[in-house]
CSV table of C-alpha atoms and ligand atoms in Angstrom, one decimal:
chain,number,residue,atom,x,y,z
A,201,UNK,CA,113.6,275.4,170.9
A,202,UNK,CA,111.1,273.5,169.2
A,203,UNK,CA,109.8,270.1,171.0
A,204,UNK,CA,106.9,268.1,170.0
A,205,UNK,CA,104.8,267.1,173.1
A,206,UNK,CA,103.2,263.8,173.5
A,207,UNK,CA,100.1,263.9,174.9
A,208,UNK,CA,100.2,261.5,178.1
A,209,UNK,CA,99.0,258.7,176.4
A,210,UNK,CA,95.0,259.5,176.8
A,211,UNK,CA,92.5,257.5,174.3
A,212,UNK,CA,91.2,260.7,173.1
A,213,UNK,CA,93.9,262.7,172.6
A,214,UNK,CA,96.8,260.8,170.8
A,215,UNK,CA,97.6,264.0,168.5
A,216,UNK,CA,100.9,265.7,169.3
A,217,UNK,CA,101.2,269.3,169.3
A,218,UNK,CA,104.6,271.2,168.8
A,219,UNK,CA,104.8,273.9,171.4
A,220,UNK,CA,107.8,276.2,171.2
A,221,UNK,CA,109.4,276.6,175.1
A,222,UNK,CA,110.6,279.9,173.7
A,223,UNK,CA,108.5,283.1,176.0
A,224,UNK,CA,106.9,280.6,177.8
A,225,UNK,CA,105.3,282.0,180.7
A,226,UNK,CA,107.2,281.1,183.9
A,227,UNK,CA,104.4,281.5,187.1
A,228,UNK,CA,101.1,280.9,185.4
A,229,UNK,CA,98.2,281.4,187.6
A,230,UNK,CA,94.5,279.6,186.9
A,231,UNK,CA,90.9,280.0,188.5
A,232,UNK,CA,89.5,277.2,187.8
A,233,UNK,CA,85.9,278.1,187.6
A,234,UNK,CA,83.4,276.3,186.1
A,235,UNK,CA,82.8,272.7,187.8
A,236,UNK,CA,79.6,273.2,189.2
A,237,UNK,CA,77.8,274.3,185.5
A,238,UNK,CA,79.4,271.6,183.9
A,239,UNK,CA,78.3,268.9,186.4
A,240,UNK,CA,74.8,270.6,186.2
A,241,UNK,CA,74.7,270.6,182.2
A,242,UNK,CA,74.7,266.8,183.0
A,243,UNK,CA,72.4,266.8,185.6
A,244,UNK,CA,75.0,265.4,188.3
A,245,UNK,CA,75.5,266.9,191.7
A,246,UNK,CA,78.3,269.8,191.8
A,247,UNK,CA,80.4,267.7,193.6
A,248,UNK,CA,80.6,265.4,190.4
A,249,UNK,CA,81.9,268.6,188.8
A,250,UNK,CA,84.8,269.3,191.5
A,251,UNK,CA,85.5,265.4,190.9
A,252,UNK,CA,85.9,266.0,187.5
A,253,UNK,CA,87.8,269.0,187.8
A,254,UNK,CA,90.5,267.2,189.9
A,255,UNK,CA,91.2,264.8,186.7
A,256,UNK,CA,91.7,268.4,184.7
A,257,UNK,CA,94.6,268.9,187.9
A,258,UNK,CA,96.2,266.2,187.4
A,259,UNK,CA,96.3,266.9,183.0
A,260,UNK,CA,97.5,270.8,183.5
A,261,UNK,CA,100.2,270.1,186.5
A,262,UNK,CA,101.5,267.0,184.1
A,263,UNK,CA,101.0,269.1,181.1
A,264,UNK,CA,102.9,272.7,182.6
A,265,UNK,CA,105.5,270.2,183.8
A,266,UNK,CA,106.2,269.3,180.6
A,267,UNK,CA,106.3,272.9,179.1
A,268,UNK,CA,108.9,273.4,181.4
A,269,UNK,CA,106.2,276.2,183.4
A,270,UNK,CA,108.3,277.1,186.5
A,271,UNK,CA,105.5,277.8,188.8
A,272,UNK,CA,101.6,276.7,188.4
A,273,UNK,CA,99.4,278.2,191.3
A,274,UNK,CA,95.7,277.0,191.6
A,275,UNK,CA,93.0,278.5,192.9
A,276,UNK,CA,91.3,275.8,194.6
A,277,UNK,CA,89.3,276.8,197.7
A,278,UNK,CA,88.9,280.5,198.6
A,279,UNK,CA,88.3,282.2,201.8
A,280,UNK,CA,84.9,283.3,200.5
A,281,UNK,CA,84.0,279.5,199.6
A,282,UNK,CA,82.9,279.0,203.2
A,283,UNK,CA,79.7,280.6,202.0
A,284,UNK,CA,79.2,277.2,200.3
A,285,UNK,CA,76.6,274.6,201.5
A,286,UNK,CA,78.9,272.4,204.3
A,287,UNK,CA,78.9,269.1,202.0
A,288,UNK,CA,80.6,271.2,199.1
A,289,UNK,CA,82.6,272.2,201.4
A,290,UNK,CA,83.2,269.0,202.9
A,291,UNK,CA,84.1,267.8,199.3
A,292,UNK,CA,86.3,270.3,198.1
A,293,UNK,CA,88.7,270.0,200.7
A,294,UNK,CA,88.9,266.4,200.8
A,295,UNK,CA,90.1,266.8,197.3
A,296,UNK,CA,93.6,267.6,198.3
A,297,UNK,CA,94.3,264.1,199.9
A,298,UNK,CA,92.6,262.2,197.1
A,299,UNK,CA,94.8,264.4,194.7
A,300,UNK,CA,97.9,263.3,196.6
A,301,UNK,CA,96.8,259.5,197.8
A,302,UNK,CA,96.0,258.6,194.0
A,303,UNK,CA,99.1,260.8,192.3
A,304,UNK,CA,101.7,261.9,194.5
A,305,UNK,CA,103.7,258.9,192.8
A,306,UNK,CA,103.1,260.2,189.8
A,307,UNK,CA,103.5,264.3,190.7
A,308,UNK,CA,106.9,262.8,192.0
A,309,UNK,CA,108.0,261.0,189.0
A,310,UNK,CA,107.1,264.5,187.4
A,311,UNK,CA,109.8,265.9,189.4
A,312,UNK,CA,107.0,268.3,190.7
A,313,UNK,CA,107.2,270.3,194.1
A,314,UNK,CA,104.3,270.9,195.9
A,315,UNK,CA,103.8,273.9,197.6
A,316,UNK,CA,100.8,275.4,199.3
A,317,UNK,CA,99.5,279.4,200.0
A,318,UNK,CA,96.8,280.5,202.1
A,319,UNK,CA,95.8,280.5,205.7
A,320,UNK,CA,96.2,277.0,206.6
A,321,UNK,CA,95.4,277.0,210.3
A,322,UNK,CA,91.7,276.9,209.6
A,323,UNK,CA,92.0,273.9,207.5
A,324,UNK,CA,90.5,270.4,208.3
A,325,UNK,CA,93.4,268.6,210.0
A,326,UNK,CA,93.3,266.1,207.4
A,327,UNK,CA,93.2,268.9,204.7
A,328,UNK,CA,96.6,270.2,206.8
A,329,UNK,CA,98.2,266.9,206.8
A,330,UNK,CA,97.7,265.8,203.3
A,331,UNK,CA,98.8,269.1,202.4
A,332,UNK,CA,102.3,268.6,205.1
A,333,UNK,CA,103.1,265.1,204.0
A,334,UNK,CA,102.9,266.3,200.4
A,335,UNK,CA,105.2,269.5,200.7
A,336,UNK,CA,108.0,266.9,202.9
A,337,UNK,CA,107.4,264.2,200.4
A,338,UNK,CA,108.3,266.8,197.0
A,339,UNK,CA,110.7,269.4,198.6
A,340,UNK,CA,113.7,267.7,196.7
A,341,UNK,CA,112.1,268.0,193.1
A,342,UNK,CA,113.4,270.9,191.5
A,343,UNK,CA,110.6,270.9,188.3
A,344,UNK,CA,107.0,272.7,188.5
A,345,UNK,CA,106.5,273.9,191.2
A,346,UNK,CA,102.7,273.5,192.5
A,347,UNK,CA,101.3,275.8,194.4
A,348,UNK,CA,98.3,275.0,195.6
A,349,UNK,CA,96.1,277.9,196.9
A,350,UNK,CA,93.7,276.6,199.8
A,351,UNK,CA,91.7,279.0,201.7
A,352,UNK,CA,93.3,281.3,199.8
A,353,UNK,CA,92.0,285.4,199.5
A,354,UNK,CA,94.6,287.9,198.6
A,355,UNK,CA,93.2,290.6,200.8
A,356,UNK,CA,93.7,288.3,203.9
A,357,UNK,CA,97.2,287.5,202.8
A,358,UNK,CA,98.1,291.3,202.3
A,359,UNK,CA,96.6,292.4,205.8
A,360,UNK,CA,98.4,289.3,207.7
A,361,UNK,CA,101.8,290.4,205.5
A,362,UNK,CA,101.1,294.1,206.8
A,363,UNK,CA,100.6,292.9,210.6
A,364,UNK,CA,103.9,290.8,210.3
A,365,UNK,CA,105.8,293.8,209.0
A,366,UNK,CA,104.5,296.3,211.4
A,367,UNK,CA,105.4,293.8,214.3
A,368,UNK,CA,109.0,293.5,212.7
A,369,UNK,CA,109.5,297.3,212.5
A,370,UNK,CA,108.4,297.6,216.2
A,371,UNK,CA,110.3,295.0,217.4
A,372,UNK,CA,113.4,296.7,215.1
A,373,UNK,CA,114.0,293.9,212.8
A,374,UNK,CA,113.1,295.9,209.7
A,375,UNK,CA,113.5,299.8,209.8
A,376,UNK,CA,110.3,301.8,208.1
A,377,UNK,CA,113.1,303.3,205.8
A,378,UNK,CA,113.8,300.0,204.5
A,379,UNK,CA,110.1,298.8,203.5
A,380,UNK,CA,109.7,298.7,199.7
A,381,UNK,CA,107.6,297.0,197.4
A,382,UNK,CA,110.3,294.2,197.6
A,383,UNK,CA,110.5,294.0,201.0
A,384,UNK,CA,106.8,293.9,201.9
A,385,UNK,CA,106.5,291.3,198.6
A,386,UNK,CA,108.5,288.8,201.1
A,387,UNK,CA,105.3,289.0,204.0
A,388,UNK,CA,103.0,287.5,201.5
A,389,UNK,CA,102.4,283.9,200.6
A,390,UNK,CA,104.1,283.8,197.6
A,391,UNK,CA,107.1,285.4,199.5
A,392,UNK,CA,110.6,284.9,196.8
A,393,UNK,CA,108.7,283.7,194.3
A,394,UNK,CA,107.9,285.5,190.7
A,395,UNK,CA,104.5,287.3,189.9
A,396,UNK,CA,101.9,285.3,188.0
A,397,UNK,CA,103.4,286.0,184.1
A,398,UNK,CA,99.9,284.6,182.8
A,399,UNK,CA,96.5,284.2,184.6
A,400,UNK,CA,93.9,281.9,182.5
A,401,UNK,CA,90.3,281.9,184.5
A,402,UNK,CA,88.3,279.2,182.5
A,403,UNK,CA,83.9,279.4,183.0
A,404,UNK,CA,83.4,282.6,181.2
A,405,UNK,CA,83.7,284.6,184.3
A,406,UNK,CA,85.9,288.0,183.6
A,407,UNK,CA,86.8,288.6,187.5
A,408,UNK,CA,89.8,288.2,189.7
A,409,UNK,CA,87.8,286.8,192.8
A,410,UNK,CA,90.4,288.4,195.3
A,411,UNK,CA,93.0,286.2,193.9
A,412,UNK,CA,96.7,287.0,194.0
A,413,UNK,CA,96.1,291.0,193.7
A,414,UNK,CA,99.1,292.4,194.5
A,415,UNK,CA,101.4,290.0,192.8
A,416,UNK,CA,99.1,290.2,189.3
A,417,UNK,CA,100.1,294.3,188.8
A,418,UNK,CA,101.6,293.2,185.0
A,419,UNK,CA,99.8,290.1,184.6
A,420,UNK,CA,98.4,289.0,181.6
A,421,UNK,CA,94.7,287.8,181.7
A,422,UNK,CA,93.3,285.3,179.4
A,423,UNK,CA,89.9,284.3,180.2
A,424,UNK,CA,87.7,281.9,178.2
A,425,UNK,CA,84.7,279.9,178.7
A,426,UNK,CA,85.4,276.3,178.6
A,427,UNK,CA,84.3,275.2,182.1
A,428,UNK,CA,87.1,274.0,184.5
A,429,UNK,CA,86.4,269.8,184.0
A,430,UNK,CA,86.8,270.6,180.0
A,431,UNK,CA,90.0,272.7,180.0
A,432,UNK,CA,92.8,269.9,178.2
A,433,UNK,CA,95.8,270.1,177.9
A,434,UNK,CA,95.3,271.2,174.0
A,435,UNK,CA,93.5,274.5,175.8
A,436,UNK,CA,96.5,274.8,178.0
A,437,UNK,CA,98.8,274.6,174.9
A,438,UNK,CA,96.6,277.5,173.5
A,439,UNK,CA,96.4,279.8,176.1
A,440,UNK,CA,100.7,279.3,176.2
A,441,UNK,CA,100.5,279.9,172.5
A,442,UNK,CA,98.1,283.5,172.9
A,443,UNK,CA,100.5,284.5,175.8
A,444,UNK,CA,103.2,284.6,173.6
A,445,UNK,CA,101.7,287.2,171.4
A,446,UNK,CA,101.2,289.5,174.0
A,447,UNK,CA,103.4,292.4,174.4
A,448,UNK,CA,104.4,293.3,177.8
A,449,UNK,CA,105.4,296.9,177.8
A,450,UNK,CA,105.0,297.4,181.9
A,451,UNK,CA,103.5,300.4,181.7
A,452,UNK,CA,107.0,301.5,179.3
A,453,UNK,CA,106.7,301.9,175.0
B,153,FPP,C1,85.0,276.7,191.1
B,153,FPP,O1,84.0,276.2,190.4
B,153,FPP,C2,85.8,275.6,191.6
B,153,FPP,C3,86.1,275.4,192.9
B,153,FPP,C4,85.7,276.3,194.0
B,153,FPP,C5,86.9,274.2,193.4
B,153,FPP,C6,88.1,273.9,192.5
B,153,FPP,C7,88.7,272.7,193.0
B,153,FPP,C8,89.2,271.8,192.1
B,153,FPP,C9,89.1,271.8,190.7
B,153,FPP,C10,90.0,270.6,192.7
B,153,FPP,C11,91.4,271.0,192.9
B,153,FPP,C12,92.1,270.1,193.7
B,153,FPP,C13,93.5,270.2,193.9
B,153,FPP,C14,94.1,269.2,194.8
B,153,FPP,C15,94.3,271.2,193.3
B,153,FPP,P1,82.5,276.5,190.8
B,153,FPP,O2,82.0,275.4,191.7
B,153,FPP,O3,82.4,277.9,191.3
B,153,FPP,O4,81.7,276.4,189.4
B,153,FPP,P2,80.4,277.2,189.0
B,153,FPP,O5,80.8,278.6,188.8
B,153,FPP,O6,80.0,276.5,187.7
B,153,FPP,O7,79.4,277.0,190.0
């Protein structure tokens, strides 16, 4: 079906695009890559650039939302980005609770449920919190689901899911005969929820970054090099548009 999308009533985009819902993709997994080049093309601090990036958040969530995108995981801080300086650090994950303390009223008018994946425990309390009071305060929206991915790293996640299954099969919850690729799927993170239909990396990078690597098998990749703070919502419509001329065989003719 045909449906002509308004574009959230920004200054500089008052064009309206007709995206067709039909194939759209229904997980769609970003890296958002990119912030720190485009704050430094302007000769800003990185930070400025993760700053920036979070107004790109709030366009795509609103933007998926409305192309009726099921599921809409972020990468937003890795378990390899503690290698960063301490005040990115610092920054990054303060990001979460300005997300929600300037838009959660608007995510919930969205009707979008917030969800987040990755090892939590060594998360900033107020990182954990912000993250907590958002899940509680969206877990009756049934729209987008959100999934933000903080201290995120998929090899972590499958080693943790491999401990938990080997503790279950000695403990005789789960018998070895049992384990499948759909059973061990439900150790992970991402644990009854589809794979990643479409992954779009923006910043030119051609990498997965140990992000979501079992659950991206049949994924299809779109990368491009429009730096994170610069991806719009007519990008976004783009990349949905390019998906849908994919073919996915999975691995059949
Ligand atoms: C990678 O760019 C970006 C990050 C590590 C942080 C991304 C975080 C956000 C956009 C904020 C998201 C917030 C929420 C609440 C979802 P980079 O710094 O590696 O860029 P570079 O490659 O140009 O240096």
């Amino acid at each position: 079906m045909a449906m002509k999308i308004p574009f959230f009533n920004q200054k500089k985009q008052e064009e309206s695009f007709h995206y067709s819902e039909e194939s759209t993709p229904e997980h769609i997994a970003i890296i958002m890559d990119g912030n720190g080049r485009w704050a430094q093309k302007r000769g800003k601090p990185r930070v400025a650039g993760h700053k920036e990036g979070l107004s790109a958040v709030v366009k795509i969530v609103k933007a998926a939302a409305k192309c009726k995108v099921k599921i809409l995981t972020l990468y937003t801080f890795s378990t390899e980005n503690w290698k960063r300086p301490k005040s990115e650090i610092d920054f990054i994950l303060r990001l979460p609770k300005e997300f929600l303390h300037f838009y959660l009223p608007d995510i919930i008018s969205n009707n979008v449920r917030i969800k987040a994946i990755g090892n939590m425990e060594e998360l900033p309390e107020n990182t954990r919190e912000a993250i907590q009071y958002a899940i509680d305060s969206t877990k009756d929206n049934d729209g987008l689901q959100l999934n933000i991915a903080l201290n995120y790293g998929s090899r972590q996640e499958i080693v943790i899911g491999m401990k938990e299954m080997f503790a279950d099969i000695r403990d005789s919850k789960l018998s070895l005969d049992k384990v499948d690729e759909q059973q061990f799927s439900g150790y992970l993170y991402t644990a009854g929820m589809t794979s990643p239909d479409l992954l779009i990396r923006t910043g030119g990078e051609k990498r997965l970054s140990n992000f979501l690597l079992w659950q991206m098998a049949y994924t299809e990749f779109l990368f491009t090099d429009v730096l994170w703070p610069d991806f719009s919502e007519k990008e976004f419509i783009h990349a949905l548009e390019e998906y849908r001329h994919r073919k996915r065989r999975y691995g059949g003719i």
